[in-house]
XYZ file of C-alpha atoms in Angstrom:
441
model
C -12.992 17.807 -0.818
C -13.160 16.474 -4.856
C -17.123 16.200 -5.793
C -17.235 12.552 -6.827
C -19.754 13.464 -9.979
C -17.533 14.657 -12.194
C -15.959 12.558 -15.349
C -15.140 8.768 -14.792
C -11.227 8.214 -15.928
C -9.626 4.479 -16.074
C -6.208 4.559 -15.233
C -4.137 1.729 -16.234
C -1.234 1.100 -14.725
C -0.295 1.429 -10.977
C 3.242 2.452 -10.814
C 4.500 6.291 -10.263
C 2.897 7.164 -13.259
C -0.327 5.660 -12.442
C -0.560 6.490 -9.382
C 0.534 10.594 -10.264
C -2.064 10.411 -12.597
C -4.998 9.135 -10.066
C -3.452 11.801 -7.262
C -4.020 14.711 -9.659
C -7.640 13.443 -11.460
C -9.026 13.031 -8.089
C -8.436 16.180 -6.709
C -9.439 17.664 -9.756
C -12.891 16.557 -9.290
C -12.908 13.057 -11.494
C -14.022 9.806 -10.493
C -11.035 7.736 -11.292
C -10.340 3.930 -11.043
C -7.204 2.868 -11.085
C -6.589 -0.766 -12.674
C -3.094 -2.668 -12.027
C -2.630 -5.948 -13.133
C -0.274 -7.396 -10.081
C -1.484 -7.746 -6.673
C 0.752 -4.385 -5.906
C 1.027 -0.751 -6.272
C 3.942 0.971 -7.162
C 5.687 -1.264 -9.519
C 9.836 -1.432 -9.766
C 9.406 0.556 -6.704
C 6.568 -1.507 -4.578
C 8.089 -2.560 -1.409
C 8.345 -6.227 -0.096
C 10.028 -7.931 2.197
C 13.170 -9.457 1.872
C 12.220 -13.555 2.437
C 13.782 -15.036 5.445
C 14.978 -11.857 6.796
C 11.290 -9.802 7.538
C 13.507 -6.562 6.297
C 11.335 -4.488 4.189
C 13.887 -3.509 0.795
C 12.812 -1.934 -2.410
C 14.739 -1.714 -5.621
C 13.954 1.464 -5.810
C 17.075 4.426 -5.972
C 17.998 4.975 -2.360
C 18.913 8.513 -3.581
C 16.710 10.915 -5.698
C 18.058 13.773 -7.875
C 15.554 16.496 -8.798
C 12.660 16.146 -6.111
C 10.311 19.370 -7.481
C 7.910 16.769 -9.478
C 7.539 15.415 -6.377
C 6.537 18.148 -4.413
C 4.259 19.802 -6.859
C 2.113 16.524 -7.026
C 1.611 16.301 -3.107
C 0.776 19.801 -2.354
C -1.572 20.009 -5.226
C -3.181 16.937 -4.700
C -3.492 17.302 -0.939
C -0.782 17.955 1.887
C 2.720 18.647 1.021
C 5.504 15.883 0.876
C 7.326 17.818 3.535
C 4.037 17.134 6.163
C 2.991 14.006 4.682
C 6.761 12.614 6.267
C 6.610 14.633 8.787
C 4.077 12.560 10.510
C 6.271 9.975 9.747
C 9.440 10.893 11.576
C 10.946 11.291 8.278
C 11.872 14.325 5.853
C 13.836 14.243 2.230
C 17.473 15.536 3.592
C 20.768 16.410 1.399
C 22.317 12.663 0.853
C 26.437 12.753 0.905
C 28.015 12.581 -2.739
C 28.690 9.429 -4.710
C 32.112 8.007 -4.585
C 33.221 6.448 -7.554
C 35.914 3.507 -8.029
C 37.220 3.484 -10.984
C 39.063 0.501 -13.083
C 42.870 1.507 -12.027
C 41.526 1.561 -8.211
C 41.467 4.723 -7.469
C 38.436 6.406 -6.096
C 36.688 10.208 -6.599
C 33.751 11.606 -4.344
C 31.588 13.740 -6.456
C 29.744 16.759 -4.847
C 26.496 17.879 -5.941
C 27.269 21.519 -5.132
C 28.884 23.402 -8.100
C 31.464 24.690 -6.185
C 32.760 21.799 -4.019
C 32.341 19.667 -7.020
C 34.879 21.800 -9.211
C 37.159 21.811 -6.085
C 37.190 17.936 -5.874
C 37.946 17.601 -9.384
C 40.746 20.457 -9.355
C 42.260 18.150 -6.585
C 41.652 15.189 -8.403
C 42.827 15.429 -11.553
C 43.901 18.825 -11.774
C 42.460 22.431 -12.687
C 42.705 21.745 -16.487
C 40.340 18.920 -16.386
C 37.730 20.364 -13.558
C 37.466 23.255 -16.214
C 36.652 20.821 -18.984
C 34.245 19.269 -16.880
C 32.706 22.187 -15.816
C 32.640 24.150 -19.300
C 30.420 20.699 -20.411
C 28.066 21.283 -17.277
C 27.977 24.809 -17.599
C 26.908 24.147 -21.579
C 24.267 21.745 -20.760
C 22.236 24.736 -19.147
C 20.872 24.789 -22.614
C 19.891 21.583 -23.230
C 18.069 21.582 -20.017
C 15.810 24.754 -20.755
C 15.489 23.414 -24.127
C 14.473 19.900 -23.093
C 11.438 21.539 -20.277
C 8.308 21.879 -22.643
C 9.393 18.598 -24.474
C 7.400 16.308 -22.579
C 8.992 17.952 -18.526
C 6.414 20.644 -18.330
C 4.066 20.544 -21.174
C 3.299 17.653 -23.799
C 5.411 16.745 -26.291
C 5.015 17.597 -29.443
C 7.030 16.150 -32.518
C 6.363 19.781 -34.436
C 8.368 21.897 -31.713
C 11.650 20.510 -32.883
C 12.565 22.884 -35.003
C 16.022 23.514 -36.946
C 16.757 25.723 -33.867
C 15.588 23.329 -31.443
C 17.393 20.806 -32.901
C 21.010 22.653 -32.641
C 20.268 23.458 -29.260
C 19.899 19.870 -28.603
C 23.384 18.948 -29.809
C 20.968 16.793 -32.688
C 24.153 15.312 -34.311
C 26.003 14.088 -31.281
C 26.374 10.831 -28.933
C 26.333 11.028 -25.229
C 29.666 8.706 -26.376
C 31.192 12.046 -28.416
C 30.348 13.921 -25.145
C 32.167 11.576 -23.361
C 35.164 11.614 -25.955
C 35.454 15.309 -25.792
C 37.210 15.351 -22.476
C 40.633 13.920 -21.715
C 40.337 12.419 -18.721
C 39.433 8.867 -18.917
C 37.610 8.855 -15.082
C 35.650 11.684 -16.425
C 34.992 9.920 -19.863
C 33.496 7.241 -17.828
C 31.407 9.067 -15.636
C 29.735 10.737 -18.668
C 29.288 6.891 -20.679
C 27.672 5.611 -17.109
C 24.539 8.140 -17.174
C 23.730 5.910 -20.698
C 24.194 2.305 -18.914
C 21.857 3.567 -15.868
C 18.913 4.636 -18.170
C 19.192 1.071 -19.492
C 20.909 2.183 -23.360
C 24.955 2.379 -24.819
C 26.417 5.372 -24.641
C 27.062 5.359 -28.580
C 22.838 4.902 -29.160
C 22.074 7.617 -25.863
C 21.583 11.209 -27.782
C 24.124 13.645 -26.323
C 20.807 15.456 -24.502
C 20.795 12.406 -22.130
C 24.290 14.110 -20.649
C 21.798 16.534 -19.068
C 21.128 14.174 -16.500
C 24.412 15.576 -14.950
C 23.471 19.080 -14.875
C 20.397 17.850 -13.008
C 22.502 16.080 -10.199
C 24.445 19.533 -9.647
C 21.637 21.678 -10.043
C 19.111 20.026 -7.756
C 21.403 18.083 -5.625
C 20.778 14.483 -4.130
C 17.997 13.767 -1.597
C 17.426 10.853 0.724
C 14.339 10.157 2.340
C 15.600 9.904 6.681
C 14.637 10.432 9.894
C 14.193 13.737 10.385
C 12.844 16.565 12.921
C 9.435 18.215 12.061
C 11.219 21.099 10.704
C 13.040 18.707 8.000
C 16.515 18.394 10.145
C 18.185 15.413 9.614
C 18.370 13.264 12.813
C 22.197 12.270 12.533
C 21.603 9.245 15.401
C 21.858 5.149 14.363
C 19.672 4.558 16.966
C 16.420 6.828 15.767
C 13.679 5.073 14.239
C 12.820 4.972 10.776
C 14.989 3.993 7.751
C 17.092 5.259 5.517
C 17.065 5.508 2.000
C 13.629 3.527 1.978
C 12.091 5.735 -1.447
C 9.357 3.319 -1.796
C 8.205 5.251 1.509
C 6.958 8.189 -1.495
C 4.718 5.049 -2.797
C 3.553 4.550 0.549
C 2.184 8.299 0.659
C 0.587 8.076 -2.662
C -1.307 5.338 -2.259
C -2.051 6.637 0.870
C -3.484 9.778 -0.732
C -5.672 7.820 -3.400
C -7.395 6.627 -0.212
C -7.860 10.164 0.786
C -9.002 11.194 -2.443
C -11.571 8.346 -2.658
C -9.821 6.913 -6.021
C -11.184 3.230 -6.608
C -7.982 1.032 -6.978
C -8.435 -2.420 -7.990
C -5.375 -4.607 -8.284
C -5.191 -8.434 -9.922
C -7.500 -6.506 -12.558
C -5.811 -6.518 -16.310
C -6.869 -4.367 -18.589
C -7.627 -5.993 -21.986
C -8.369 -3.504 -24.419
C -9.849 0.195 -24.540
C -13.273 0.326 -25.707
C -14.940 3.393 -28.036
C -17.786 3.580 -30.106
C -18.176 6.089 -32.408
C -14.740 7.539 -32.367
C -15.187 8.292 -28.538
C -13.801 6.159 -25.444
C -16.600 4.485 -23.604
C -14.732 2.015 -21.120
C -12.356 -0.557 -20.948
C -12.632 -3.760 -20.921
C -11.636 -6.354 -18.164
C -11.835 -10.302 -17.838
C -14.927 -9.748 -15.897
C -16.739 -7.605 -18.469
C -16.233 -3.768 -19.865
C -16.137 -1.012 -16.870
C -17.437 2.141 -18.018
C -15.316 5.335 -18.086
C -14.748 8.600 -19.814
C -11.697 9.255 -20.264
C -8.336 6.561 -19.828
C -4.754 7.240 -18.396
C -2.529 4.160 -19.969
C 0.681 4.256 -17.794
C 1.974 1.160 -18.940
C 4.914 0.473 -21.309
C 4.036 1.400 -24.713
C 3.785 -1.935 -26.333
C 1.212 -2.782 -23.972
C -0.567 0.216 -24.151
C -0.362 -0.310 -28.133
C -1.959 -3.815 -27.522
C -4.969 -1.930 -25.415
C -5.953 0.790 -28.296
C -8.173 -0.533 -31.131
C -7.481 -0.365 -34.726
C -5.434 2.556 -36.408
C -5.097 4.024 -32.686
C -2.645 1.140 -32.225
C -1.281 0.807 -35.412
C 0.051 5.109 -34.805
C 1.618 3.846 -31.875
C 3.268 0.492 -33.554
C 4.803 3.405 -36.073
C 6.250 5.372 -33.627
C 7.692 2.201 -31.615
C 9.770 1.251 -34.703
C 13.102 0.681 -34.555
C 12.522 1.088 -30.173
C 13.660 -1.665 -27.848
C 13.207 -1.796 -23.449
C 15.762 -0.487 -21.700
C 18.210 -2.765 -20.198
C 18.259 -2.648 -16.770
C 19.634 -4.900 -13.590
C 18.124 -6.943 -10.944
C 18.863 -5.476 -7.452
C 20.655 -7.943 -5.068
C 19.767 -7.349 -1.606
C 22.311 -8.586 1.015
C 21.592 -7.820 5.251
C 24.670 -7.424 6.470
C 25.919 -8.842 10.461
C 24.567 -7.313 13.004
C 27.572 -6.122 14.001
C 27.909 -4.125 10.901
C 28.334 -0.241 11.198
C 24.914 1.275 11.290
C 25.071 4.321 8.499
C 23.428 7.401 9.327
C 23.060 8.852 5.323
C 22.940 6.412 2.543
C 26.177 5.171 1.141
C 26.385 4.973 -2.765
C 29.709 3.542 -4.136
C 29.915 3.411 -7.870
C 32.396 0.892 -9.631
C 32.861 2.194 -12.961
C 35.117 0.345 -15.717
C 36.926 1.603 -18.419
C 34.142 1.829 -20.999
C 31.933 3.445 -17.974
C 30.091 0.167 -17.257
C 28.591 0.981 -13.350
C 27.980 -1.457 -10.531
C 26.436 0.363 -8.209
C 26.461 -0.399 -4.723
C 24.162 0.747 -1.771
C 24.473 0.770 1.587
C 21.017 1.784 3.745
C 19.491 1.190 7.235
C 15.829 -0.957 6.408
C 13.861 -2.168 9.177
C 16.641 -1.509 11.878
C 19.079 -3.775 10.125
C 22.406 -2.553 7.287
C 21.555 -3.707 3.910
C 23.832 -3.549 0.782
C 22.377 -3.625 -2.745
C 24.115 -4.635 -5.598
C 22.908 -3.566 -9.014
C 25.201 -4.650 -11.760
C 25.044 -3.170 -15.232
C 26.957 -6.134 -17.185
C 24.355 -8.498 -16.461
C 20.752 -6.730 -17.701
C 18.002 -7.951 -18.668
C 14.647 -5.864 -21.172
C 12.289 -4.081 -18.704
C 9.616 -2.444 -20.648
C 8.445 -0.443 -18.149
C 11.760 1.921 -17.461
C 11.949 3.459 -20.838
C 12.991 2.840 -24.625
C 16.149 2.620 -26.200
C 16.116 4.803 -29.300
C 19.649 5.555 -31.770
C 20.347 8.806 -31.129
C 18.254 12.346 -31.558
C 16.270 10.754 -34.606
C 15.075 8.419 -32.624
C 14.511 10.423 -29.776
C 11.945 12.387 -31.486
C 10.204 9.513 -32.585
C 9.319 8.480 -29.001
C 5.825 8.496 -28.486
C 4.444 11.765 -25.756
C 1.525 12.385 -23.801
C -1.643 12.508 -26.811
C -2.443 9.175 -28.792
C -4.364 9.049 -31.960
C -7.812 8.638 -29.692
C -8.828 11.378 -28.151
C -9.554 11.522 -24.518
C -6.655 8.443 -24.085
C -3.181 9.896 -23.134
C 0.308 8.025 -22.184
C 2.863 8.163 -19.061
C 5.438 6.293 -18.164
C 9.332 5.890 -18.447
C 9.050 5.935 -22.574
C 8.545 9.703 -22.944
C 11.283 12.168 -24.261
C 11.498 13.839 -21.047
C 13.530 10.685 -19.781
C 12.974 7.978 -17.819
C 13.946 9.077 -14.240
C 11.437 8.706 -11.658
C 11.113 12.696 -11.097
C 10.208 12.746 -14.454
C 7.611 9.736 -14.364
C 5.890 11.386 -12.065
C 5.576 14.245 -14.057
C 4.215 12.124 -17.022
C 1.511 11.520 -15.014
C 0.557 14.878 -14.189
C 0.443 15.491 -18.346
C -1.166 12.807 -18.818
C -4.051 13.965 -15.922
C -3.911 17.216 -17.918
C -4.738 16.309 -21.304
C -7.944 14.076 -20.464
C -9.050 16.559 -17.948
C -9.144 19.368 -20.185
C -6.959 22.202 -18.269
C -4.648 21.981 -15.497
C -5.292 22.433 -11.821
């Protein structure tokens, strides 16, 4: 077990990043206390139940893509993910591919495996195109290896992007001159989409954000579902358990700050950061300043800019220039007749237009009942919290990384350069646990 002696952190903020961040501090030996200003943990991805229905939804993805992050934050704060839903019923199984509707009505289901995905597309739209598309995959390889110690596996750091780094990063290109390069318009569109779902344009995305395909292929899709203790899916509508229910991971963590002894106090906003003498000393609170070491903001970075004092804050205004939120939908949750056919994976249908506009669609057993959510990208609204929108790789670089201008605060969240997928918020978090603690566990 953590001594409970060591360095007092304040985390602020208790959604995956927050919550990452406590995990990792905790079982590294700090004291932590974890702040969040709602009455609930996990943010865009706390659960809640659906009013006059008693379902239990959650808006968050019913599918995740690239499920390492989480992994290497359960086994090294405590059990692994694998046990933790074990004892559960549940595991993190292959999900089927996405099938995609496209403006002219016809439809394409997209493997994750290399292999069956290049056979789809060869079938599809012929071996020409599945070439095309796989010659752009294949060339994001690149971009991906480039793109790990920028803010995936270490913290980011403006002075790394050098000429080289730059070229390898496709610097002068759009994710929408991606998208132009191939012929196909179905493929076009699939490429524009990955810019809509992390809340920007496809002419503002830089072309780096493209890598979010390779990702798919590379680490497949994963569904959290009823499954044996060994992790084997249990193909039956009538086992218990849901499907697709990700806020389940939330579950677990908080679960784990228990464990770890983390003091988590929600309906407590944090109002400011508080140093003296060029060093942190606490932050302060409507009911007074708590004390504290170190702090973990994993909050959007306006707010967090509105919580440092002085020039500490103005650094961070800089870098924010020229930013806006990410635009992102509300989730519509519909429970479907009982009659409805019970689906044993979840179903993700995407409805793509011509410009690569997506409505996706979900279909997921919650709480023994079939519920379909809606989340259409036409109608968006600013969420601070899920990332920034920056034009292109200038403005990219600009985006603000783990360090601030005050030592012993750091950043996580959705706004760093790694991306603002929820793998990858995690992983903020574990950067962000690293750079007040000092070293890495």
């Amino acid at each position: 077990m953590p001594t409970t002696s060591g360095p007092l952190v304040a985390v602020v903020g208790g959604g995956l990043a927050g919550l990452a961040a406590a995990a990792r501090l905790a079982k590294m030996g700090h004291r932590v206390r974890l702040h969040e200003a709602s009455g609930t943990l996990g943010g865009t991805w706390a659960p809640y139940a659906l009013p006059g229905t008693g379902v239990l939804v959650d808006d968050a993805p019913g599918v995740l893509g690239f499920p390492a992050p989480w992994r290497d934050l359960l086994r090294k704060s405590g059990r692994p993910l694998e046990a933790e839903l074990a004892r559960l019923g549940l595991g993190l199984v292959p999900a089927p591919g996405v099938e995609h509707r496209f403006a002219d009505g016809t439809s394409l289901v997209l493997p994750s495996d290399r292999g069956e995905q290049h056979a789809a597309l060869d079938h599809a739209y012929g071996p020409a195109a599945a070439a095309r598309w796989q010659h752009l995959l294949d060339s994001l390889g690149e971009v991906w290896q480039t793109l790990r110690p920028l803010g995936l596996e270490e913290a980011y750091d403006s002075a790394a992007l050098t000429r080289d780094v730059v070229r390898r990063l496709r610097g002068r290109r759009t994710l929408a001159d991606l998208a132009d390069g191939l012929d196909e318009p179905h493929l076009r569109a699939l490429v524009r989409s990955v810019a809509h779902r992390q809340g920007t344009t496809p002419e503002r995305a830089p072309a780096l954000a493209a890598v979010d395909l390779l990702v798919g292929r590379t680490f497949g899709r994963w569904q959290v579902a009823p499954a044996t203790p060994s992790g084997t899916p249990v193909h039956d509508p009538a086992a218990p358990g849901d499907v697709g229910r990700s806020s389940v991971l939330v579950d677990v963590l908080v679960a784990r700050l228990a464990l770890r002894k983390v003091e988590v106090r929600t309906g407590s906003a944090v109002e400011a950061v508080e140093v003296a003498a060029g060093a942190v000393t606490g932050v302060r609170t409507a009911t007074g300043v708590e004390p504290a070491d170190a702090v973990v903001l994993a909050v959007d970075p306006w707010t967090a800019a509105g919580l440092l004092p002085g020039g500490s804050a103005r650094t961070l205004r800089r870098t924010l220039r020229g930013a806006t939120a990410a635009r992102l939908p509300t989730a519509a949750h519909t429970v479907l007749p009982d009659d409805a056919r019970v689906p044993l994976d979840v179903h993700e249908r995407v409805h793509l237009d011509a410009d690569g506009v997506p409505v996706v669609e979900t279909t997921r057993r919650l709480s023994g009942r079939v519920v379909r959510t809606v989340q259409d990208h036409h109608a968006t609204t600013e969420h601070p919290g899920s990332g920034l929108v920056t034009k292109g790789l200038r403005g990219w670089r600009r985006r603000p990384g783990t360090a601030t201008a005050l030592p012993g605060v750091a950043l996580a969240g959705a706004a760093s350069p790694a991306g603002p997928s929820p793998s990858v918020v995690v992983q903020t978090g574990a950067l962000a646990a690293y750079a007040v603690a000092g070293r890495r566990d």
